[in-house]
Every structure is written in structure tokens, then in C-alpha cells.
XYZ file of C-alpha atoms in Angstrom:
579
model
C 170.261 70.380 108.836
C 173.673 71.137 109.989
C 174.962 67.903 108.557
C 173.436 68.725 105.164
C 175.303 72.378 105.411
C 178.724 70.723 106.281
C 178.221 67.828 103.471
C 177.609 70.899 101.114
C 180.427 72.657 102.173
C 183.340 69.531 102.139
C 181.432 69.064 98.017
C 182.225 73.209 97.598
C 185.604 72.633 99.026
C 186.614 70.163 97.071
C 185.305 72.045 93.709
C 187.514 74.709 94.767
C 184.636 76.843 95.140
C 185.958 78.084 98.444
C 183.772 81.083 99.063
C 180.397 79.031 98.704
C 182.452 76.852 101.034
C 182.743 79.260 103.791
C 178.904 79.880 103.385
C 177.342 76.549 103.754
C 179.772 76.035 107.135
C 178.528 79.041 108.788
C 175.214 77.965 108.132
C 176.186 74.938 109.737
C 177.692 76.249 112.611
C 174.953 78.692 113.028
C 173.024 75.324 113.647
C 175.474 73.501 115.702
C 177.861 76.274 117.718
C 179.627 73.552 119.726
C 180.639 71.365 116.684
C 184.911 71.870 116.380
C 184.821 69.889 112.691
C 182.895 73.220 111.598
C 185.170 75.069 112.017
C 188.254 73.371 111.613
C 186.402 72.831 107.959
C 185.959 76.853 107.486
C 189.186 77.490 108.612
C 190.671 75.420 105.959
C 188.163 77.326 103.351
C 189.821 80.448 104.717
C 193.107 79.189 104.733
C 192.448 78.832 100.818
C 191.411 82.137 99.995
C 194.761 83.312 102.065
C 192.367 84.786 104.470
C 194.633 83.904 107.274
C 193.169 85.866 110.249
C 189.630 84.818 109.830
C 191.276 80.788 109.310
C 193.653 82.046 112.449
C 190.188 82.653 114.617
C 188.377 79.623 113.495
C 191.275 77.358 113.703
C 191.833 78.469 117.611
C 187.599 78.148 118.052
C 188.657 74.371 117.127
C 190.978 74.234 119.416
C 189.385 75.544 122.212
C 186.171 73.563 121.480
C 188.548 70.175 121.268
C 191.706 70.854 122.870
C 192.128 66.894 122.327
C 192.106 66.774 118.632
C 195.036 66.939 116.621
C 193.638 68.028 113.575
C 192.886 71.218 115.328
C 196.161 72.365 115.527
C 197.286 71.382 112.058
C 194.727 74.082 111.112
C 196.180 76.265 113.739
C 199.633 76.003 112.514
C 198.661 76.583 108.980
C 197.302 80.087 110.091
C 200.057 81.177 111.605
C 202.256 80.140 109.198
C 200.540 82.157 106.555
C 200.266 85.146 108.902
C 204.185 84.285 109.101
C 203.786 83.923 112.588
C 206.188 81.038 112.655
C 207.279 80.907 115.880
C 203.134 80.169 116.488
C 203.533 77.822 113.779
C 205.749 75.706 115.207
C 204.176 75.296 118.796
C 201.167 75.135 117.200
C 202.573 72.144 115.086
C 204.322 70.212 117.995
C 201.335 70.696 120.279
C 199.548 68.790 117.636
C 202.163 65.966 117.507
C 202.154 65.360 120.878
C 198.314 64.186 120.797
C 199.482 62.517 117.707
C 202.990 61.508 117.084
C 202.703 60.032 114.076
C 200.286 62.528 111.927
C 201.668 62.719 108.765
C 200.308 66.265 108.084
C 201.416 67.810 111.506
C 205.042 66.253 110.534
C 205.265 67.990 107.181
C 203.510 71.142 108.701
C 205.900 71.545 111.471
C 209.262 70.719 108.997
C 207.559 73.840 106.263
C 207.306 75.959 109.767
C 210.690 75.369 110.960
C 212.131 75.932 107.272
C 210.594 79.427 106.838
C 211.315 80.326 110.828
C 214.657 79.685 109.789
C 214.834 81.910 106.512
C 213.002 84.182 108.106
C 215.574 85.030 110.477
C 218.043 85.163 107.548
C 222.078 84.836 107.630
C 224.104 86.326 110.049
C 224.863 89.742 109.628
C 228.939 90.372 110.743
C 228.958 92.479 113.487
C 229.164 96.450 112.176
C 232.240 98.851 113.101
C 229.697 101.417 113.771
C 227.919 99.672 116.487
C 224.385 100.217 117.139
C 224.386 103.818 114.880
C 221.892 102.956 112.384
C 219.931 100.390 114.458
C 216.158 100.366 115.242
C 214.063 103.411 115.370
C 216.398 105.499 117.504
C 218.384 106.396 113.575
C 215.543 108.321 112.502
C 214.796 110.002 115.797
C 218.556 111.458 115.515
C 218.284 112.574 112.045
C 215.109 114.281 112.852
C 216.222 116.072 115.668
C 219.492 117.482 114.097
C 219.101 120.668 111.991
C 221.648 119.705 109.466
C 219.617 116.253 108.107
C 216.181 117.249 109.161
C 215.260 118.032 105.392
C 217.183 115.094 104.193
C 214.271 113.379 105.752
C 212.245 114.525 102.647
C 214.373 113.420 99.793
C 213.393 109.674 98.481
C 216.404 108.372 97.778
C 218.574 109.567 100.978
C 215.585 107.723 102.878
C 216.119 104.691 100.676
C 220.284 104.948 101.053
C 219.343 104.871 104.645
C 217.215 101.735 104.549
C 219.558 100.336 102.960
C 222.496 100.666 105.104
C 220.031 99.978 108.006
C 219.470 96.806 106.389
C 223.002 96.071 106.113
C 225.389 97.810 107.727
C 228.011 96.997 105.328
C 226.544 98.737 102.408
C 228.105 102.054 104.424
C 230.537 102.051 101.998
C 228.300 101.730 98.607
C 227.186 105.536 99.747
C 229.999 107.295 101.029
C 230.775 109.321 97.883
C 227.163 111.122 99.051
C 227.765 113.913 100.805
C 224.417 113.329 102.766
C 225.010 110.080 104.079
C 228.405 111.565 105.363
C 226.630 114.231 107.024
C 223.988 111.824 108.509
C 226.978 109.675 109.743
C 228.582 112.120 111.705
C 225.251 112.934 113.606
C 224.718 109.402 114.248
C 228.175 108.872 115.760
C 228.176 112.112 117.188
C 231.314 113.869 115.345
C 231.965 116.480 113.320
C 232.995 115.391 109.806
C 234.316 117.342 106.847
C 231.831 116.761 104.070
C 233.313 119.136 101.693
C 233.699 118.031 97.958
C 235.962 119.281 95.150
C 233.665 121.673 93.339
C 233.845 121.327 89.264
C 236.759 123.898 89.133
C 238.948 122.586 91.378
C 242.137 120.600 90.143
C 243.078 117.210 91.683
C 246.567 116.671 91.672
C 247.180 113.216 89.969
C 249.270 110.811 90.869
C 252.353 110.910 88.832
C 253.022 114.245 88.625
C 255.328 115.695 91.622
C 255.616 119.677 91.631
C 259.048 120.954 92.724
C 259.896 124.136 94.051
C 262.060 127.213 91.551
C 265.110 126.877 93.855
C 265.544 123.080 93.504
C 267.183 122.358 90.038
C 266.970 118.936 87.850
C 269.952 117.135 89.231
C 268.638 117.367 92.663
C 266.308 114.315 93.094
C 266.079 113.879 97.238
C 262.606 111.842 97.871
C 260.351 114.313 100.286
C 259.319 112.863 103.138
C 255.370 112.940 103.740
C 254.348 115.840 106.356
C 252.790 114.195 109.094
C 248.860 114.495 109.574
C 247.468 117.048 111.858
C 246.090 115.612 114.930
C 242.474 115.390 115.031
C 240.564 117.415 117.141
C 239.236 116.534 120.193
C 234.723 115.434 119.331
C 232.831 117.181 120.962
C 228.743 116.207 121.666
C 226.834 118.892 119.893
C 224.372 121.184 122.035
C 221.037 119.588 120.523
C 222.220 115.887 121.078
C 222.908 116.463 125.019
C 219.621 118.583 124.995
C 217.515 115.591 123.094
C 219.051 113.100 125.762
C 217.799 115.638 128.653
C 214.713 115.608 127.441
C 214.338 111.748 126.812
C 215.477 111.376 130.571
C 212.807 113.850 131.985
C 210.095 111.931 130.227
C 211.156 108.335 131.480
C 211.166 110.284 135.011
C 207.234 111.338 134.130
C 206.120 108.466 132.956
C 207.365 106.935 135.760
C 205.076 109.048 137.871
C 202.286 108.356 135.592
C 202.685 104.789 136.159
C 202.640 105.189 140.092
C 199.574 107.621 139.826
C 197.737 105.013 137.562
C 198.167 102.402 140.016
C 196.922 104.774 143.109
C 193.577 105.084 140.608
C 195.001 108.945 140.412
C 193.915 109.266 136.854
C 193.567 112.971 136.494
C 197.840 113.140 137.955
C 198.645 109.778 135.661
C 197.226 112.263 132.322
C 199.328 115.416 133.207
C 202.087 112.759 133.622
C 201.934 111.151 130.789
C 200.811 114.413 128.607
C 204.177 116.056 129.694
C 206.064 112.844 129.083
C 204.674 113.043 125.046
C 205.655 116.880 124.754
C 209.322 116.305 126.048
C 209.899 112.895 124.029
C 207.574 112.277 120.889
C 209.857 108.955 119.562
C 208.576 106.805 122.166
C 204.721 105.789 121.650
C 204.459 103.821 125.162
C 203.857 107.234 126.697
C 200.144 108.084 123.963
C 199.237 103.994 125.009
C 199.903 104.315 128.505
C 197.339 107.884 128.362
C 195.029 105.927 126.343
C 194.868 103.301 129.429
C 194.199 105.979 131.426
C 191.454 107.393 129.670
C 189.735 103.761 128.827
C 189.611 103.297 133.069
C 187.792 107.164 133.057
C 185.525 105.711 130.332
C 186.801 108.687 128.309
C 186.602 106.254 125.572
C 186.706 108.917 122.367
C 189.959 110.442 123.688
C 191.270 106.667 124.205
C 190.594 106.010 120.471
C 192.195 109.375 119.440
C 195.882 108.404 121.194
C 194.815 105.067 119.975
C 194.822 106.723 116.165
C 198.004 108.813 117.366
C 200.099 105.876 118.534
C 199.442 103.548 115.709
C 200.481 106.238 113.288
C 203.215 107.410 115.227
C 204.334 103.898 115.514
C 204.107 103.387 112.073
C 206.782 106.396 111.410
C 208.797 105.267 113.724
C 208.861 101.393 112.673
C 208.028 100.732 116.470
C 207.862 97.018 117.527
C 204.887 95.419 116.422
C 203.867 94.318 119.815
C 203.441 98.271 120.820
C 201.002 98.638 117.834
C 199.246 95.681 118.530
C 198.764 97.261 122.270
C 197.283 100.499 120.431
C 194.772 98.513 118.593
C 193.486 96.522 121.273
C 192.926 99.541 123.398
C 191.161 101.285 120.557
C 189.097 97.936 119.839
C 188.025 97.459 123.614
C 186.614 101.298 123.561
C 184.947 100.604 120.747
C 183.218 98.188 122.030
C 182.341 99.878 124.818
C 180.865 102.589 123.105
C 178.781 99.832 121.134
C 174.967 100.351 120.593
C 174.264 98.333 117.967
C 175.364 94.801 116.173
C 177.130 97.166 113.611
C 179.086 99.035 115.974
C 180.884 95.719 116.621
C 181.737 95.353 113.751
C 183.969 98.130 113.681
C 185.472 97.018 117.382
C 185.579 93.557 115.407
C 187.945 94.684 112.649
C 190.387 96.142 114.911
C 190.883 93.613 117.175
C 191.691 91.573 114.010
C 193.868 93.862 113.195
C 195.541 93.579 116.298
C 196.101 90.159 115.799
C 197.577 90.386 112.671
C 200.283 92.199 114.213
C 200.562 90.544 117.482
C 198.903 87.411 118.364
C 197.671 87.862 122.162
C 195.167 85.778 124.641
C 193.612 89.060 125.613
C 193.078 90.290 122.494
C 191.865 86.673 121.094
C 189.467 86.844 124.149
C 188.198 90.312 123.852
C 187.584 89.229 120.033
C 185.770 86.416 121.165
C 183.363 88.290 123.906
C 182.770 91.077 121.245
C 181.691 88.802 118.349
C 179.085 87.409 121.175
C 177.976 90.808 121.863
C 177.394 91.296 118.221
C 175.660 87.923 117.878
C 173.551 88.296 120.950
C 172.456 91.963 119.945
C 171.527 91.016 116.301
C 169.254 88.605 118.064
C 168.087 91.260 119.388
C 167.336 94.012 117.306
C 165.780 90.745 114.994
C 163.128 90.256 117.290
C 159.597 90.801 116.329
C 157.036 88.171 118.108
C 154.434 89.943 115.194
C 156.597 89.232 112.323
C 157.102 85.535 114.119
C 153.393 84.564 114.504
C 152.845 85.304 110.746
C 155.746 83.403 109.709
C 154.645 80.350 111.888
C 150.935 81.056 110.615
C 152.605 80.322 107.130
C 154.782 77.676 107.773
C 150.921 76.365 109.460
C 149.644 76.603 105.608
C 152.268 74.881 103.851
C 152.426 72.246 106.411
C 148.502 71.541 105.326
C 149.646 71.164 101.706
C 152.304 68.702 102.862
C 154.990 71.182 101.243
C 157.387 70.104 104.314
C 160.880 72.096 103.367
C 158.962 75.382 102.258
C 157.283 74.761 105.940
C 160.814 74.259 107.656
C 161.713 77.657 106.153
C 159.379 79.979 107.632
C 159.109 78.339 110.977
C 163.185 78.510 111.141
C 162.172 82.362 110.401
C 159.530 82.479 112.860
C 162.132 81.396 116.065
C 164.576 83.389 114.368
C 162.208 86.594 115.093
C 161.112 85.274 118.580
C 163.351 82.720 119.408
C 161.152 81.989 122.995
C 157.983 80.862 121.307
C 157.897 77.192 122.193
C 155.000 76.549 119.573
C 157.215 77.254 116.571
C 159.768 74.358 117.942
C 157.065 72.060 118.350
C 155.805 72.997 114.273
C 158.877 72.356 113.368
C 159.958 69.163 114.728
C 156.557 67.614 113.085
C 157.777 68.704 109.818
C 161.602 67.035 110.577
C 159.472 64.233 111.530
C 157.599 64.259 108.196
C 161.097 64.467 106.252
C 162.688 61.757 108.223
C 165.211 64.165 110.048
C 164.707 62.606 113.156
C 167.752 64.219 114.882
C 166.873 67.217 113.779
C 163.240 67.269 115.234
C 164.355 65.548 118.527
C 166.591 68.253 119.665
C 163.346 70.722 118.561
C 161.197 69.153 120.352
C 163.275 68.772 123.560
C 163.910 72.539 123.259
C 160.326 73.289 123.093
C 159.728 71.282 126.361
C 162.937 73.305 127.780
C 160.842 76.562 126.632
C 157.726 75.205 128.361
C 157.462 72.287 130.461
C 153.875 72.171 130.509
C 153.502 72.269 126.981
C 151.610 69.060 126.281
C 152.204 69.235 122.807
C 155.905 68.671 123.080
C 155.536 66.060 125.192
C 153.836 64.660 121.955
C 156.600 65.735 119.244
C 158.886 63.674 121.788
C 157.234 60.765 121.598
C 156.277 60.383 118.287
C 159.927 60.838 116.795
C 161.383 58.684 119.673
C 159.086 56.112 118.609
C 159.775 56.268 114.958
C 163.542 55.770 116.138
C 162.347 52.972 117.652
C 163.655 53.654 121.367
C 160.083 52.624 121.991
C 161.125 52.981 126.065
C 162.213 56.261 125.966
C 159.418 57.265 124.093
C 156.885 55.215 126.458
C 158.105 57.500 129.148
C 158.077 60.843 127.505
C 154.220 60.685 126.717
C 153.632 58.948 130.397
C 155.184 63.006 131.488
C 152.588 64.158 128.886
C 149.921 62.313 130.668
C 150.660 63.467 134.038
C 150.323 66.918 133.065
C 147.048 65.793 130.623
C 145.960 62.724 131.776
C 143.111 62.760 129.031
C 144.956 63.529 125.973
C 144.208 60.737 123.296
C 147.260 61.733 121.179
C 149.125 60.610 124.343
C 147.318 57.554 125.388
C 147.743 56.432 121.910
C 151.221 56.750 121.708
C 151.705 55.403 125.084
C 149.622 51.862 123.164
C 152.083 52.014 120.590
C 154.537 51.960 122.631
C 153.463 48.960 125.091
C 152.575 46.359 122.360
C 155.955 46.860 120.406
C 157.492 46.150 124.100
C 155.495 43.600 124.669
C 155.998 42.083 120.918
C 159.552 41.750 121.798
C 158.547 39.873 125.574
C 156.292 37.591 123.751
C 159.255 36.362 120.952
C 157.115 37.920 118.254
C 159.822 39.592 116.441
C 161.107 38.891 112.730
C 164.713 37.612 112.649
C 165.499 41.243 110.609
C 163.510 43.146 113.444
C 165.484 41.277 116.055
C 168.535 41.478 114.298
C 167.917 45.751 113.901
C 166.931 46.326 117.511
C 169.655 44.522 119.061
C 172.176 46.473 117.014
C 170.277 49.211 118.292
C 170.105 48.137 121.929
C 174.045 47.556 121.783
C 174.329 51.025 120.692
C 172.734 52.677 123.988
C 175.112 53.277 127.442
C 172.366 51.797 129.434
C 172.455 48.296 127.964
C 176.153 48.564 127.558
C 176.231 49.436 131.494
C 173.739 46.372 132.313
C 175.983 43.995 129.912
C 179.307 44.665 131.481
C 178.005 44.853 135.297
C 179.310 41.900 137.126
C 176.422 41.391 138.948
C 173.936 41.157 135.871
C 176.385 39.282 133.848
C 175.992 36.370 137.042
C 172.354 36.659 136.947
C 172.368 36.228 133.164
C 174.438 32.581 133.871
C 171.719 31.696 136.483
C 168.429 32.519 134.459
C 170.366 29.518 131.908
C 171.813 27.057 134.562
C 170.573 27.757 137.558
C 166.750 27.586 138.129
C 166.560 28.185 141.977
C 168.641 30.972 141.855
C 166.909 32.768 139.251
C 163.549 32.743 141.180
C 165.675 34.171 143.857
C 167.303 36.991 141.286
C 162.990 37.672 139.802
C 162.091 38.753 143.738
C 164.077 41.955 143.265
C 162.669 44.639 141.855
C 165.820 46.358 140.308
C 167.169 43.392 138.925
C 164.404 42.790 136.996
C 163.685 46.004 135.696
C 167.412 45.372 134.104
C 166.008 42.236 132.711
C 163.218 44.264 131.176
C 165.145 46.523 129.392
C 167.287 43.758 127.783
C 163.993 42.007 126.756
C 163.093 44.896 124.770
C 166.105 45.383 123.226
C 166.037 42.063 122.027
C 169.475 41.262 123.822
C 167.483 38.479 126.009
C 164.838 36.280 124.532
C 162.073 34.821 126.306
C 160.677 31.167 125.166
């Protein structure tokens, strides 16, 4: 079944229909968890949709699930790269090419991943005269704090100016005509400068025109020396800068304290720490993360995912690094999911671990992503389960399994383990019907599962058989219904099998075989470890030359038990012939 979901999904893919894509592979991987091509396959369907987190999660599920395969992290790096996690990329990328160096596809991946690393990063901005003034968060926190650009704060385009010349330092001198960005200058640098314009009225004197003084007459034409410039005044730090740096100080000193008390489990003394440490210095979100820590270890968990809420938005105003928000999200995400009653509470935890990742890729927050889609998984089992709901379902999969209406049958005895997935009867029902639709495989690993459920239910002892058989391991299946017998050594369904399985054996012993049936089952037998093992043992290969050229020695070889057991097996796999 999970072959038929995947085989649908690659003919989706390659329609372009990507969402039916996605579908059919989680219906396949629903059916086989461990399989990594599932996923790599999915990830690619996300990938296409430029769903990059959920390809992100499925591409590192392949990875994880096949560390060894290549392919794995070409669907890795893909994710990352559209994330623009390039840096990702490009491990991603090389860890690929060092399983396999000469993958095309990880070779053009990892040249597109170094290319946009690269533009990413941009030109080299010249070094500005200014220094560090309009650098990282710490340019807002200064004109917030000052009185005289506070309310600049609320005008569009002095925030946009500011951006700007953030951006670039250079484009300082695009805006210096505004008497705002002068003002917010001088508080950055910490100086007082004169911002005053010519009002409309005032006259400029112009540049040719040189006013002269009643006593001097026309003939007197002495050049006047320029009057030196008035020294500037010593700068001076205003009042509510030194006070701002005061206060910044005395809230590294409590969080400080709050980080000791946290480690002596002294909660209750880490909160008042940290609490004071917010009120002094509100530009610096470590302090709301760190209390949220705190309260997650109390199992306060609501008033973790309030500072949560506080420090994301906070951040957000701030343009704090992304790895602090990331922090804030997977704190809010792991008390969410603590809190979690139900398979839909997860989802919430779910999306904000996502989140999370999407501004911070982390191997705690990938694993706490992974351990709370489980959760959800395990608890929509869960609150599925209904063994009432399950016997009817199995009662009608019963019906159309009577009117030989196999797939219809498959359907509700899929629904019947879904609602009790313990009941070893509807494994059993349904490996007969894979049996009836030839999806041998398929009904196998049923039927094994039922006998996991139940070892001493005879009847899956039977299932066994019966599709070993019709795969023609007619050994295997010889000694799964002799484990039937010993638990009903009367069953006829059983002893017949166990018939079946003799005179095919013994068909091959005797030489009775077709030249196609010889020709099948020894492709067959080459196929299985055991003869493989037998084949390429030393010892068996020598007995093998003996049984053809030497006659004494091969009566000595048919005394031992083990040895000719060996023989037995090759017999019926047609790999020795007996004449």
C-alpha cells in the first residue's frame, strides 16, 4: 500500500500537482514511518510550493533516518537555502558531497548556496566617521530615551531617514539639511549641536556683495582679514545619557544575580532579580527570556508564555538578533506543550516551534519539534480509539470479504485497527484480503504483526503460512504452520498447509521441477542471505567439490547432521540437483 501511495505521489509530482503530491506521501509514510525516500519525496513537494519549513523538517527526518544517503542532504540544502539560511545551505551541501563527491546536483546546489551566501552579505561598507552611532538596536534605544527625539519616533519619514542612514552610514549627508536628523545626531554622539535654521524672513548675505562701514570711503580697498572662529565649547554628557547608562549597569549587576539564584534552584530570588533587571533596562529582552526560564522550571507555564509574548514583541521593536527571538519561541512552544491535553493543543506548541525555526535553526528546538509532533500523533491515537466502533468496522469489512469485494474490505478493516489498533483479529482479516489481491508484502508484515499482538493466535500462524507459501519460500512457510501446530496440533488448515509445503520440497529433491520452475526458484534461492551464507562458506563450498569428485568423502560429509541440513536447503532452492 505504501508503494502504491509513493508511485501516486512521484505521478502528482511530476504533473505539478504538488499539493495532491504531499497527500499521497503522507499516506505513505503513515504506512511506512521508517522509509527516508518518503520523505525526502515530500520534502521536495514542499520545497515546490515554497513551503520551506515543512520541506526543512522532512528533509532533516531524511537525514536522520539515512544519515548515509546523499540525496538527503541535497533536500536539506535546498531548505535552507530557501529559508535563506545559507550558511545551513552550504554545510548541508558539502556534507552531501562528501558521501558523494561527484553528485551532480549537490555540486550545483552547493555553487547556488555559496553565490547567494555571498550576496547576501553584500559589498563592503567603508568604515563610517561616526563610529558605531547609528549601529544595531542601541540607535533607537538613545533616541527613545532622550526628550528632544522621543516624538520624532512617531513621524514616518524621520524613522525611514533613520533606516536609511542605518543602512548606510554614508547617506548622513543626503539628510543633513533636516533639522531632525541633526538633532538625533547630536544625541547619538552625545553633543550639543546648533540646529537652528534661517527662518523665511531672515536675509542671507550672498556671496558677492561685501558691506563696508560709513567711515571707510571708495578709494580705500584694504582686503579684511577673516575673524577667527570662536573656540568650541567644551561637550558635555547630558544628565539623562549618564542616568540611562546607570541604569543599564544596575540591571547587568541583577541579572547577574538572577543567573546565580537560577542555578542554586532559588527561583522565587532569580524572578525578583530578573523583574528588577526589566524595570531598570527595558532595551535588552535577555532579561523577560531569562524570567520566562524561570517560570517554565516552576511549571508556571502561562506566565512563561506571557514574557514569551513580551519578548518576541519587544524584540521585534527593537530589531533584536534573531537568535534571541528564536529563544522566546522555543520557550513559549515547550510550555505549550506542557500544558497540552489534547492532539490539538499540539498543534499550537507545533506552530511555534516552527516558527522558531524559521528564525533560528536549533537541535533543541528541531528535537522538541520532533517529540511534540509524537505526542500529537500518539494522543490522536488515542482519543481515536473506540474497540465498539472497531468490531463493527471489522464486522463489515467480514461482509464484503464474503462478496469477494477485496479493496472495499481492506478499507474498513484499515478503519477497524485504526480505532483499536491492539485487536489482533483485524490484522489477521486483513492480510487474507492482501493475500486475495496479490499484495503479498503487504499481508506478510499483517500477519506477522498479528502474531506479535498474540502469539497464540492460531489463526495467524495460518495467514503466515499461506502467503509465505504463495511466495514460494515453501521452508519458511513449512515452519510457520509447524508453530501453528504446536500450539493446535489438530488444526486441518495447518496440517494442510504443512502437505503443501512438504511435496513442493520434496518435488524439488525428487528432480521433478520444470526447467522455468527451476530456473524461478533458484533466482529466488540466490536472493535469500541464508543460501548466499551457505554458497560463500568455505567449508560448504569443499563439500560441494566432494559430493562431485569425491565419493568417500561425501559419505563422510552425509554423517553430519548440520552439514546436511545445508544440503537440504540448497536442494530446495533448486541450487543443487539430485539425479
Amino acid at each position: 500500500m505504501a508503494d502504491e501511495a509513493k508511485a501516486k505521489g512521484n505521478a502528482a509530482f511530476a504533473a505539478g500537482n504538488f499539493t495532491d503530491a504531499i497527500n499521497h506521501f503522507t499516506e505513505a509514510i503513515n504506512l511506512a514511518p521508517t522509509n527516508h525516500v518518503l520523505y525526502s519525496n515530500r520534502s521536495a513537494a514542499y520545497a515546490s510550493l515554497g513551503k520551506y519549513s515543512d520541506a526543512l523538517s522532512d528533509a532533516q527526518k531524511t537525514v536522520d533516518l539515512k544519515p548515509d544517503w546523499a540525496k538527503g542532504y541535497s533536500r536539506l540544502g535546498a531548505a535552507h537555502s530557501g529559508l535563506h539560511h545559507y550558511d545551513d545551505a552550504v554545510s548541508a551541501y558539502k556534507k552531501g558531497l562528501e558521501i558523494d563527491p561527484n553528485n551532480e546536483g549537490l555540486k550545483s546546489g552547493l555553487a547556488d548556496a555559496q553565490s547567494a551566501q555571498a550576496r547576501s552579505r553584500g559589498p563592503a561598507v567603508p568604515p563610517s566617521p561616526f563610529g558605531d552611532a547609528f549601529s544595531g538596536p542601541e540607535m533607537w534605544t538613545k533616541l527613545t530615551a532622550d526628550a528632544s527625539t522621543r516624538g520624532y519616533l512617531q513621524q514616518p519619514d524621520f524613522v525611514n531617514m533613520m533606516k536609511d542612514i542605518q543602512k548606510n552610514p554614508s547617506n548622513l549627508n543626503l539628510y543633513l539639511k533636516d533639522q531632525r536628523v541633526m538633532q538625533a545626531l547630536g544625541v547619538l554622539l552625545g553633543v550639543k549641536l546648533s540646529t537652528r535654521m534661517p527662518e523665511e524672513d531672515d536675509e542671507m548675505p550672498e556671496a558677492s556683495t561685501e558691506r563696508k562701514r560709513p567711515a571707510e570711503t571708495e578709494h580705500v580697498k584694504e582686503e579684511k582679514r577673516p575673524e577667527p572662529e570662536p573656540e568650541p565649547e567644551p561637550m558635555e554628557v547630558p544628565e539623562e545619557e549618564k542616568e540611562i547608562k546607570e541604569k543599564k549597569a544596575k540591571a547587568q549587576k541583577e541579572k547577574e544575580a538572577g543567573n546565580a539564584a537560577y542555578k542554586k534552584k532559588d527561583f522565587e530570588t532569580a524572578i525578583q532579580h530578573y523583574t528588577k533587571a526589566i524595570e531598570l533596562d527595558d532595551g535588552d529582552i535577555s532579561f523577560i527570556t531569562n524570567r520566562a526560564a524561570v517560570y517554565l522550571e516552576m511549571g508556571k507555564y502561562e506566565e512563561c508564555i506571557k514574557d514569551c509574548d513580551t519578548a518576541v514583541e519587544r524584540g521585534r521593536e527593537l530589531r533584536s538578533d534573531y537568535k534571541m527571538i528564536a529563544r522566546a519561541l522555543t520557550r513559549k512552544g515547550t510550555a505549550l506543550a506542557k500544558l497540552a491535553k489534547s492532539s490539538k493543543d499540539f498543534e499550537v506548541a507545533i506552530e511555534v516551534f516552527q516558527k522558531a525555526l524559521t528564525e533560528h535553526r536549533n537541535p533543541d528546538t528541531l528535537k522538541k519539534l520532533n517529540e511534540a509532533e509524537k505526542a500529537k500523533k500518539e494522543l490522536e491515537q488515542q482519543e481515536y480509539f473506540n474497540p465498539q466502533i472497531a468490531d463493527e468496522e471489522r464486522e463489515k469489512g467480514n461482509q464484503f470479504f464474503k462478496e469477494m469485494k477485496y479493496p472495499e474490505a481492506v478499507k474498513h478493516y484499515t478503519e477497524s485497527i485504526k480505532r483499536n489498533p491492539k485487536d489482533p483479529k483485524a490484522y489477521s482479516n486483513r492480510a487474507a484480503c492482501y493475500t486475495k489481491l496479490a499484495a503479498l508484502p503487504e499481508g506478510l508484515k499483517d500477519a506477522e504483526k498479528c502474531i506479535e499482538l498474540d502469539p497464540t493466535f492460531v489463526k495467524g500462524y495460518t495467514r503466515k503460512g499461506a502467503v509465505q507459501f504463495f511466495m514460494k519460500e515453501y521452508e519458511k512457510a513449512l515452519k510457520t504452520y509447524q508453530e501453528g501446530l504446536k500450539l493446535d496440533p489438530q488444526n486441518q488448515e495447518l496440517l494442510d498447509g504443512v502437505k503443501r509445503c512438504v511435496e513442493q520440497i520434496n518435488k524439488a529433491s525428487r528432480g521433478d521441477l520444470t526447467p522455468e520452475e527451476l530456473k524461478e526458484r533458484q533466482a529466488k534461492g540466490m536472493q535469500d542471505p541464508e543460501i548466499q551464507n551457505i554458497l560463500t562458506d568455505p567449508v560448504m563450498r569443499q563439500v560441494l567439490s566432494d559430493f562431485q569428485e569425491n565419493p568417500k568423502a561425501a559419505q563422510e560429509h552425509m554423517k553430519n547432521p548440520l552439514v546436511m541440513d545445508k544440503i537440504q536447503k540448497l536442494i530446495n532452492a533448486g541450487i543443487v540437483q539430485v539425479r
